[in-house]
mmCIF file of C-alpha atoms and ligand atoms in Angstrom:
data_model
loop_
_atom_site.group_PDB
_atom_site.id
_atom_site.type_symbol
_atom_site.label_atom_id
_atom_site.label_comp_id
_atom_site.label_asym_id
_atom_site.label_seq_id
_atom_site.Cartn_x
_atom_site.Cartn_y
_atom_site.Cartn_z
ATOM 1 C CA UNK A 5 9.392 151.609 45.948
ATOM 2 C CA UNK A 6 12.298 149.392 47.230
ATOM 3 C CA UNK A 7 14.791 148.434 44.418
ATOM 4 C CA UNK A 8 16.281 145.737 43.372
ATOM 5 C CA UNK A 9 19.325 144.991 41.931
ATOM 6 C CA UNK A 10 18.049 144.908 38.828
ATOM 7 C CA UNK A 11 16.586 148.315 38.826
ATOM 8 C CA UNK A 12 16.178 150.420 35.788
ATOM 9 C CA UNK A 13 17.811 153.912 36.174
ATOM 10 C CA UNK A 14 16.770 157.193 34.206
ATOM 11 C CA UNK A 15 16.874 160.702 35.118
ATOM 12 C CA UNK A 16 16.697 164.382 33.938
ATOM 13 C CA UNK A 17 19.752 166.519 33.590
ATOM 14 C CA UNK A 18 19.654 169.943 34.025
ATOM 15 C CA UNK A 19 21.062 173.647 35.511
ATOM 16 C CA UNK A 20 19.421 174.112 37.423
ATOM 17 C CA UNK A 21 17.149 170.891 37.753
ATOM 18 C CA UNK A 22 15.387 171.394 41.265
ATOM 19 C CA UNK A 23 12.182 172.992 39.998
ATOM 20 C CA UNK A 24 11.873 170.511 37.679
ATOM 21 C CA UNK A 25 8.408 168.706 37.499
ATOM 22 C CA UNK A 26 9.709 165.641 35.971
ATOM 23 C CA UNK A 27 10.595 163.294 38.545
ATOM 24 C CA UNK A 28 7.459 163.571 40.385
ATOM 25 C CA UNK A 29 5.613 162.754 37.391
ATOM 26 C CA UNK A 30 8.004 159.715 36.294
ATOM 27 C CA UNK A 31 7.836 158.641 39.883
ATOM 28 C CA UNK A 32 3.621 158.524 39.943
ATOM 29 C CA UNK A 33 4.335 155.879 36.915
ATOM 30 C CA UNK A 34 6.965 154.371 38.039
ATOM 31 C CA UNK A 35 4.477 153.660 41.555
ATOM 32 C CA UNK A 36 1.513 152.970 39.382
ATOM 33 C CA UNK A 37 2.793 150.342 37.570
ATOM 34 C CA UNK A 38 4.694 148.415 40.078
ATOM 35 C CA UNK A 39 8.501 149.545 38.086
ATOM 36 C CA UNK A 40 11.363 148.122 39.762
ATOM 37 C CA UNK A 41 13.119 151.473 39.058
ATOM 38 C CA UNK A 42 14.151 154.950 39.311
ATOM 39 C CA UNK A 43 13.549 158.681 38.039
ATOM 40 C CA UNK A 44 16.007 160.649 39.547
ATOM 41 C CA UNK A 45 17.125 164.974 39.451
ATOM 42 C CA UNK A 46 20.873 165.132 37.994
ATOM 43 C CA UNK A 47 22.301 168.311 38.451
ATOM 44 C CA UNK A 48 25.014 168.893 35.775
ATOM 45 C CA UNK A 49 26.588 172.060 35.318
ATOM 46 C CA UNK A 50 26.875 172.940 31.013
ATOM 47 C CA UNK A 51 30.705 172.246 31.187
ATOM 48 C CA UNK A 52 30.304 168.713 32.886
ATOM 49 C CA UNK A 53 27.686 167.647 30.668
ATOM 50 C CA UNK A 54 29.590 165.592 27.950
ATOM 51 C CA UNK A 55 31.483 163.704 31.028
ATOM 52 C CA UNK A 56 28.192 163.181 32.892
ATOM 53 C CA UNK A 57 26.461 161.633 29.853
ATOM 54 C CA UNK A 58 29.016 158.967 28.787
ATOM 55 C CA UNK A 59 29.220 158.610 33.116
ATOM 56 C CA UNK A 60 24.994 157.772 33.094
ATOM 57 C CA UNK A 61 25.536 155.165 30.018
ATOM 58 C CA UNK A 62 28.854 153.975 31.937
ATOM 59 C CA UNK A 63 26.396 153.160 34.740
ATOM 60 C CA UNK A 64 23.850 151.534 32.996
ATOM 61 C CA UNK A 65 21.520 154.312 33.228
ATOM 62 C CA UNK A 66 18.510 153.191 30.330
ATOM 63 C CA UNK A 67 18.917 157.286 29.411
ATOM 64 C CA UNK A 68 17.700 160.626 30.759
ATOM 65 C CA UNK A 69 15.831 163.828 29.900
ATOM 66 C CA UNK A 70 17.484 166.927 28.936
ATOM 67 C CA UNK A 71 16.582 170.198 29.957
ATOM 68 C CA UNK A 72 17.927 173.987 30.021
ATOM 69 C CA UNK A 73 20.836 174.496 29.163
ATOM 70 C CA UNK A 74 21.612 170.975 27.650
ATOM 71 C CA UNK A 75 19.177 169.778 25.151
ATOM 72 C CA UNK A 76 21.514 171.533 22.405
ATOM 73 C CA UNK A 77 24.338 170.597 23.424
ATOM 74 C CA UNK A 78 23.292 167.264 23.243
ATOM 75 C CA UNK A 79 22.901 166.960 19.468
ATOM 76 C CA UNK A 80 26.775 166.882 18.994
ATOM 77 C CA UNK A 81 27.401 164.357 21.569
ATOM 78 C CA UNK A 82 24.498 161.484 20.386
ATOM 79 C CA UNK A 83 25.466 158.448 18.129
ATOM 80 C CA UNK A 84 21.862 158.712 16.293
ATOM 81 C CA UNK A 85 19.202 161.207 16.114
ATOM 82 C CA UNK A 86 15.728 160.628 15.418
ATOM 83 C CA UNK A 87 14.456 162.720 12.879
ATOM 84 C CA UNK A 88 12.348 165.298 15.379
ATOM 85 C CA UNK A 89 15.681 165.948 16.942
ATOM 86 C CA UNK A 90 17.465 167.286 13.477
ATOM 87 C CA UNK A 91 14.603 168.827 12.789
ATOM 88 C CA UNK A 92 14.306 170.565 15.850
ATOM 89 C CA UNK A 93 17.523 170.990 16.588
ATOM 90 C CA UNK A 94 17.533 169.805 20.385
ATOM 91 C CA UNK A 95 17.325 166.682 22.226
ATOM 92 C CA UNK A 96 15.257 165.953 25.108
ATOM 93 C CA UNK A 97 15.683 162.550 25.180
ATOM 94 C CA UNK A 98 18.748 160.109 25.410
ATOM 95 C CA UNK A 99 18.258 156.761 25.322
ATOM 96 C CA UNK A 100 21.202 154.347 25.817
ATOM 97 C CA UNK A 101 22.218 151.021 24.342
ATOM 98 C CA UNK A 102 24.377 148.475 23.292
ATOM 99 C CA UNK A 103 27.219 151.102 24.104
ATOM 100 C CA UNK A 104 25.428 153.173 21.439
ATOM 101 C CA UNK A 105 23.925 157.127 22.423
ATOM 102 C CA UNK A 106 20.617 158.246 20.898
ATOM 103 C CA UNK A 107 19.064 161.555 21.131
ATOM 104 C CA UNK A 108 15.715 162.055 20.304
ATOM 105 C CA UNK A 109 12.845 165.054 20.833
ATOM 106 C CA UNK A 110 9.614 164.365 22.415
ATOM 107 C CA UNK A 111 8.240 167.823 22.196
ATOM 108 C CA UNK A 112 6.365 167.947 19.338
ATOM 109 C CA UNK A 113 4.556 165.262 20.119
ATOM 110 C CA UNK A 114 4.108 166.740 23.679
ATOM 111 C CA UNK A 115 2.973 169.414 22.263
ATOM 112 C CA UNK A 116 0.312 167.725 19.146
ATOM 113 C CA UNK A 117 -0.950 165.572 21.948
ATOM 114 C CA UNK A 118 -1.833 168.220 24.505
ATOM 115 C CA UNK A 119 -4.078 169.192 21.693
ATOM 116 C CA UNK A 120 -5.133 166.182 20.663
ATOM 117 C CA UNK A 121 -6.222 165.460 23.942
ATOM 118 C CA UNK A 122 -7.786 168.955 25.498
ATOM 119 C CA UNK A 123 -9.556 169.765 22.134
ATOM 120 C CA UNK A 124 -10.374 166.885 20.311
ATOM 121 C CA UNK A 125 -12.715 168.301 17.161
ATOM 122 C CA UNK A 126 -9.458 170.641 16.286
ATOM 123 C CA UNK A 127 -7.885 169.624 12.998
ATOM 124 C CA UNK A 128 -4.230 171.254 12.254
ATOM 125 C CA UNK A 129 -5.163 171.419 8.385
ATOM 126 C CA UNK A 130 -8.660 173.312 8.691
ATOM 127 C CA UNK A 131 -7.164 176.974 9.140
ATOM 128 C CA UNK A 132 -3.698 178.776 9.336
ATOM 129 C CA UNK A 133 -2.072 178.800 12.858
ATOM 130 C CA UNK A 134 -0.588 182.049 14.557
ATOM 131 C CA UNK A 135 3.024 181.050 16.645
ATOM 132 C CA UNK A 136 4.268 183.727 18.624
ATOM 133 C CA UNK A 137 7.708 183.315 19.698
ATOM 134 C CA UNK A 138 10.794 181.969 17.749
ATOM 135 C CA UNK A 139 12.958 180.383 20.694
ATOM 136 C CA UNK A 140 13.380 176.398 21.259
ATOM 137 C CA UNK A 141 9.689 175.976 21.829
ATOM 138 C CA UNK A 142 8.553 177.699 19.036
ATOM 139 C CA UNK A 143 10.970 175.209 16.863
ATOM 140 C CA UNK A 144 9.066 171.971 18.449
ATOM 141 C CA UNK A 145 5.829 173.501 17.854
ATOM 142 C CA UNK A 146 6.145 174.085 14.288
ATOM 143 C CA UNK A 147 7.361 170.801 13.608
ATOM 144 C CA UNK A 148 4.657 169.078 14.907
ATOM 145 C CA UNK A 149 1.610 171.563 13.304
ATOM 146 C CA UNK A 150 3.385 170.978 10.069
ATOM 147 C CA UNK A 151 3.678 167.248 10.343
ATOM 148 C CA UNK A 152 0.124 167.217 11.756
ATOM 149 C CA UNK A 153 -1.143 168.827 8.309
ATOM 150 C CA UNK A 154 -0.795 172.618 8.832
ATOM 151 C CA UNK A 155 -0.994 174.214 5.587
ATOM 152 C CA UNK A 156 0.235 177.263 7.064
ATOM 153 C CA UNK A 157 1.922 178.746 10.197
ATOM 154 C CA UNK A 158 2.448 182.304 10.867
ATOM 155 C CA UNK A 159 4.828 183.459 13.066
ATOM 156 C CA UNK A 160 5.139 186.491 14.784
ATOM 157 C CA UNK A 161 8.258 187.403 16.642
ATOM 158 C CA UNK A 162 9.572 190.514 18.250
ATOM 159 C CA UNK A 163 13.057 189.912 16.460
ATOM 160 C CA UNK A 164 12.465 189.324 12.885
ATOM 161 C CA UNK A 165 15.859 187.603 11.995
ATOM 162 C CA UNK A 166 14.602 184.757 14.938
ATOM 163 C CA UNK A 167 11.870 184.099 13.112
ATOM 164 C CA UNK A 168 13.002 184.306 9.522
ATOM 165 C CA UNK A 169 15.764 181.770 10.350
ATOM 166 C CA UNK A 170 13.413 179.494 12.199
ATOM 167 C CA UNK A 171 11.088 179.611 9.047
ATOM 168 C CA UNK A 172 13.857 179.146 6.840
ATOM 169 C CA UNK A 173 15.796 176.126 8.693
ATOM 170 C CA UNK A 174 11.588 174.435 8.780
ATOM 171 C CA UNK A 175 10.316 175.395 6.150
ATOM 172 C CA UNK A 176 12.038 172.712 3.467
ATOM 173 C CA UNK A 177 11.007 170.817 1.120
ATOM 174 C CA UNK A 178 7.046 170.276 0.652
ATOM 175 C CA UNK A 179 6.611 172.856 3.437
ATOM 176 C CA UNK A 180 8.569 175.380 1.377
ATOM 177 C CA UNK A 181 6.317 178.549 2.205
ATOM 178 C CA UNK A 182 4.273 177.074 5.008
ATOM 179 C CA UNK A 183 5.749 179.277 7.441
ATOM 180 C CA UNK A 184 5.109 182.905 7.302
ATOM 181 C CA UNK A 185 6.612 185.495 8.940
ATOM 182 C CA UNK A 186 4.474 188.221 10.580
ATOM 183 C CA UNK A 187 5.960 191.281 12.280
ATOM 184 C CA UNK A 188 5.477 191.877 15.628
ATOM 185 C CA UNK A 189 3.229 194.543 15.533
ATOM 186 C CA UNK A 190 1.405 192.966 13.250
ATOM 187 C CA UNK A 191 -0.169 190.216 15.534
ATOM 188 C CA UNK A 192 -3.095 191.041 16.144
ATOM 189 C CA UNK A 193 -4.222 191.448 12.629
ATOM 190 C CA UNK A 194 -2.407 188.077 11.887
ATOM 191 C CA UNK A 195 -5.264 186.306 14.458
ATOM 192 C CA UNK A 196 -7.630 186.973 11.194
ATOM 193 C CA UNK A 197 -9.005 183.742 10.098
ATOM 194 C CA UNK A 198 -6.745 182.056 12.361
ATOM 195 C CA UNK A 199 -7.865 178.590 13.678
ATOM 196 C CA UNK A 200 -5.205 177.868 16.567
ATOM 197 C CA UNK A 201 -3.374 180.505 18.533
ATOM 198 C CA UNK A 202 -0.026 179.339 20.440
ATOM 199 C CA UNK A 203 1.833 181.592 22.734
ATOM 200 C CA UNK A 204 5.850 180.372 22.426
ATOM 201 C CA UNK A 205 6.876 183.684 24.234
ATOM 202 C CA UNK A 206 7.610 183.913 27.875
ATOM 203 C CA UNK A 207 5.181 186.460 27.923
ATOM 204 C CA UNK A 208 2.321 185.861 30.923
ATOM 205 C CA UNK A 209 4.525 183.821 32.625
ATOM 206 C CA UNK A 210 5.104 184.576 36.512
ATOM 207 C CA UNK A 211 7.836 186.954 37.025
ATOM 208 C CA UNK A 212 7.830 187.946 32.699
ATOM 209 C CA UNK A 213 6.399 190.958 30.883
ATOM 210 C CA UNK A 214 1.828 190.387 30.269
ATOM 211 C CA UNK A 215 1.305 189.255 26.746
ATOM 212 C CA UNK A 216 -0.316 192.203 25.203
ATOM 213 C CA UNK A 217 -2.591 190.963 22.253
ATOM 214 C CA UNK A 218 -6.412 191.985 21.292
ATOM 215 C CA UNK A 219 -8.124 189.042 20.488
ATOM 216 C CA UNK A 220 -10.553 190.594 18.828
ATOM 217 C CA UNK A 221 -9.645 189.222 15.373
ATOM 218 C CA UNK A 222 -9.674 185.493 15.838
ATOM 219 C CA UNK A 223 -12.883 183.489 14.998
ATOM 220 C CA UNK A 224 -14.150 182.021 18.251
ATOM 221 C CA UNK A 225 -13.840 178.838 16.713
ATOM 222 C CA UNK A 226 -10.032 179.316 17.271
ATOM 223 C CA UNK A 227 -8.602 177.060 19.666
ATOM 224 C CA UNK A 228 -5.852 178.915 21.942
ATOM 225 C CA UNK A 229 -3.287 177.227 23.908
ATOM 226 C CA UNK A 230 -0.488 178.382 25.693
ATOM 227 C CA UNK A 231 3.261 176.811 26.412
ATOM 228 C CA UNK A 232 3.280 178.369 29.591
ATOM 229 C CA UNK A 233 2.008 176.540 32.714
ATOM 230 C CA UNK A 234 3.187 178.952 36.040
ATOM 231 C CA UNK A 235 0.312 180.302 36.160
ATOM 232 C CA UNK A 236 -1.565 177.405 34.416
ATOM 233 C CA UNK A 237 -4.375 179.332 33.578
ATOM 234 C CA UNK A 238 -2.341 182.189 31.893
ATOM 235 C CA UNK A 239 -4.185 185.560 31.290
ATOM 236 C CA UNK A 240 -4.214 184.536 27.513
ATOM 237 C CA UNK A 241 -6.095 181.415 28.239
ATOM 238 C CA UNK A 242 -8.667 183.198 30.616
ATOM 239 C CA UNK A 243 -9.612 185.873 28.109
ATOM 240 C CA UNK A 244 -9.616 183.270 25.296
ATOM 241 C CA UNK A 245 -12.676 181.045 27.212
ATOM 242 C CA UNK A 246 -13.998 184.295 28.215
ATOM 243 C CA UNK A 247 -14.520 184.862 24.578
ATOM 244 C CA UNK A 248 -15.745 181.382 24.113
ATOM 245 C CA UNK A 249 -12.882 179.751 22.731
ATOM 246 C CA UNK A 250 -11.482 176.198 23.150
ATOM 247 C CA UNK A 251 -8.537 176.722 25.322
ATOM 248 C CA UNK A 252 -5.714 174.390 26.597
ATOM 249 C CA UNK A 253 -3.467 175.135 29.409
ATOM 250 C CA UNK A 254 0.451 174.127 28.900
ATOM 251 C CA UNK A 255 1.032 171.504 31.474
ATOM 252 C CA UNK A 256 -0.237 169.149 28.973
ATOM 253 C CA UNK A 257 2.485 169.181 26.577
ATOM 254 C CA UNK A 258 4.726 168.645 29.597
ATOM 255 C CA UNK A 259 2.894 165.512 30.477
ATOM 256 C CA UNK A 260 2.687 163.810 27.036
ATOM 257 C CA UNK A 261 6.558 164.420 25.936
ATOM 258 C CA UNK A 262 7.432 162.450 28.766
ATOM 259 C CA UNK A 263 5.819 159.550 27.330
ATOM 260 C CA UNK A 264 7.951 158.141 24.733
ATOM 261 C CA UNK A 265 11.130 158.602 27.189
ATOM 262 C CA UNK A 266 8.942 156.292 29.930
ATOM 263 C CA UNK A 267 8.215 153.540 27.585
ATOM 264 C CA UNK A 268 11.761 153.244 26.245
ATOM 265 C CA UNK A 269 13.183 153.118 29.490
ATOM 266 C CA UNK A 270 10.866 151.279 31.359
ATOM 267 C CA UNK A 271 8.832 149.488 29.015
ATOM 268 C CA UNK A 272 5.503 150.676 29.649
ATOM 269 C CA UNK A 273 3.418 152.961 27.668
ATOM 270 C CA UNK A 274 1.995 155.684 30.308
ATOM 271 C CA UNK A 275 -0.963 157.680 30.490
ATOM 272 C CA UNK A 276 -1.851 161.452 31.084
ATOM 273 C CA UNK A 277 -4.414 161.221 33.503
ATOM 274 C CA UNK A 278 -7.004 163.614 35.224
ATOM 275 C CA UNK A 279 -5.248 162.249 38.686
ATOM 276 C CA UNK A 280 -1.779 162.381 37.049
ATOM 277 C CA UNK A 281 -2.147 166.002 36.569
ATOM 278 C CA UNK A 282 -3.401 166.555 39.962
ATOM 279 C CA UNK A 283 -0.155 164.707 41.646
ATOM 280 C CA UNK A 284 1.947 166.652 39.115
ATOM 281 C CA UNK A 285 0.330 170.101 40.602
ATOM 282 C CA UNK A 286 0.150 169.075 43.937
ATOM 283 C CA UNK A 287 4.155 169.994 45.301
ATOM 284 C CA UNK A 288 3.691 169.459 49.021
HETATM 285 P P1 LIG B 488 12.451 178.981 24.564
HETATM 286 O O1 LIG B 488 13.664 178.409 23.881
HETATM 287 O O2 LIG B 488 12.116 178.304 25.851
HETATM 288 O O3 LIG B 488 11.276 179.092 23.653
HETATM 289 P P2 LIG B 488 13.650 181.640 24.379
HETATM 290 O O4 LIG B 488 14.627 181.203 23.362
HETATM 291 O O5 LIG B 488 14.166 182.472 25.497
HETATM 292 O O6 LIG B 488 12.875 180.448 25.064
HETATM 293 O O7 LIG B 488 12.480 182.402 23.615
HETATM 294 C C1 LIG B 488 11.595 183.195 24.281
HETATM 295 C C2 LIG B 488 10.637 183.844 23.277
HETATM 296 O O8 LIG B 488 9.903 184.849 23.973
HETATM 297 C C3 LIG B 488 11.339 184.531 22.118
HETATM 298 O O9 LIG B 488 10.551 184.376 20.963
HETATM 299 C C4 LIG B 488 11.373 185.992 22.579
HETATM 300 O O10 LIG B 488 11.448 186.935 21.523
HETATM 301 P P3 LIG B 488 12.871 187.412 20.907
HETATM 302 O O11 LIG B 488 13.286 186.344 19.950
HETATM 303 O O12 LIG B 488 12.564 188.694 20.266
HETATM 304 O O13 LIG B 488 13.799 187.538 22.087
HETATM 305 C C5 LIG B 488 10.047 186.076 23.283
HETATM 306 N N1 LIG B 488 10.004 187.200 24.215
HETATM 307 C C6 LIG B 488 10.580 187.286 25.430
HETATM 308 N N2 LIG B 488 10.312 188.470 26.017
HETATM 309 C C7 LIG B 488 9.559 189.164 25.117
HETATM 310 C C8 LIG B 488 8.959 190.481 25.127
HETATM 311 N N3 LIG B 488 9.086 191.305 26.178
HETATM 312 N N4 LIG B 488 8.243 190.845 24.045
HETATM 313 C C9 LIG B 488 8.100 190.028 22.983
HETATM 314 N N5 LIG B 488 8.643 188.774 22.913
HETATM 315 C C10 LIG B 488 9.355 188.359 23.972
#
């Protein structure tokens, strides 16, 4: 695409940001609908990020995606939050205007999307969910089974205080109670009745520890999906279908939480595509 001078300007910020996926998949929207603009990789080490920010709304940057190690960092720096971001506590999304910096977080509904999409008969209220992993993921996923009528959510994490705090800081309100923690060792039992299985942890990701967890206690009716995506078909999600479950891979969520950033930038509401994901997997 050749720009003009009136080019829109967005980016993601990270440290590292090089294996980043997003500005391949910003840049197959950007091509497919004709965008005079740009999606660019901003490297920004943690202790220049507050400079670099104001710097991208200085230069008339529309806003950027956050990722590791800025998206908390972020929360302190933003003018406005939408309500996903307090909740979550992370921002993955700036959006700048009239001189003004707002933060908001995209990936619950990433991650209710993915779902939505890959398993469409699944409903969040039929049957309690099983979360393992209490880290920032873990945080976005919650949020959005709760808000998507998830009457209750347990979570299992190898530390226990992770988990209690995460159920405490979510758990407000009407939810008071909705999220119950399971211990560790406990997890398998806790896939009893279950109707959704999420793997949070970094567990059966290349390069990380397997995932060890009998499945033997879930209904097949469960639906599993997993937040990892190197390998995309993790060996969670390969012994789930082998058992007959519904099972959805993690790029997904990926896909869909870059959504909401695309249409506030550049005005267009995108689409997760068959041939999106393709391009997305495709490197060379
Ligand atoms: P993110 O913010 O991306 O979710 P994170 O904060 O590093 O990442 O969280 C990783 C999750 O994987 C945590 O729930 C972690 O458990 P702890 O809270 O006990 O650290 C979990 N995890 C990582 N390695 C693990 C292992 N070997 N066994 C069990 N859980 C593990």
């Amino acid at each position: 695409m050749i720009l003009s001078g009136h080019a829109k300007l967005a980016g993601v910020m990270g440290w590292p940001v090089g294996h980043s996926l997003s500005p391949r998949l910003h840049g197959y929207w950007l091509d497919k609908h004709g965008i005079d603009g740009a999606y660019v990789p901003l490297p920004v080490r943690p202790d220049a990020f507050p400079g670099a920010v104001r710097a991208l709304a200085a230069l008339g940057f529309r806003g950027a995606n956050l990722t590791i190690p800025h998206k908390e960092a972020a929360l302190a720096l933003c003018d406005t939050l939408d309500a996903a971001a307090q909740r979550i506590g992370s921002v993955n999304t700036l959006v700048f205007g009239d001189g003004r910096i707002e933060g908001r977080n995209s990936d619950a509904f990433g991650f209710i999307e993915n779902l939505r999409d890959g398993a469409p008969a699944w409903r969040a209220s039929a049957a309690p969910a099983v979360v393992l992993g209490a880290g920032g993921a873990a945080r976005a996923v919650i949020v959005s089974l709760l808000d998507a009528g998830a009457q209750e959510v347990r979570l299992c994490n190898r530390t226990p205080a992770r988990a209690e705090a995460l159920a405490e800081d979510i758990g407000v309100g009407d939810m008071k109670g909705a999220v119950v923690c399971v211990p560790w060792d406990a997890r398998a039992n806790a896939l009893s009745g279950a109707g959704l299985l999420v793997n949070t942890t970094s567990l059966g990701m290349a390069g990380h520890g397997a995932l060890d967890l009998a499945l033997d206690d879930l209904p097949t009716s469960a639906l599993v999906t997993d937040i990892v995506y190197t390998p995309l078909e993790t060996d969670l999600l390969r012994r789930a279908r082998a058992r007959g479950h519904a099972a959805v891979d993690g790029l997904g969520m990926l896909l869909h939480q870059a959504r909401p950033g695309f249409e506030a930038w550049f005005g267009v509401t995108p689409e997760v595509t068959p041939e999106l994901r393709a391009f997305v997997l495709n490197r060379d």
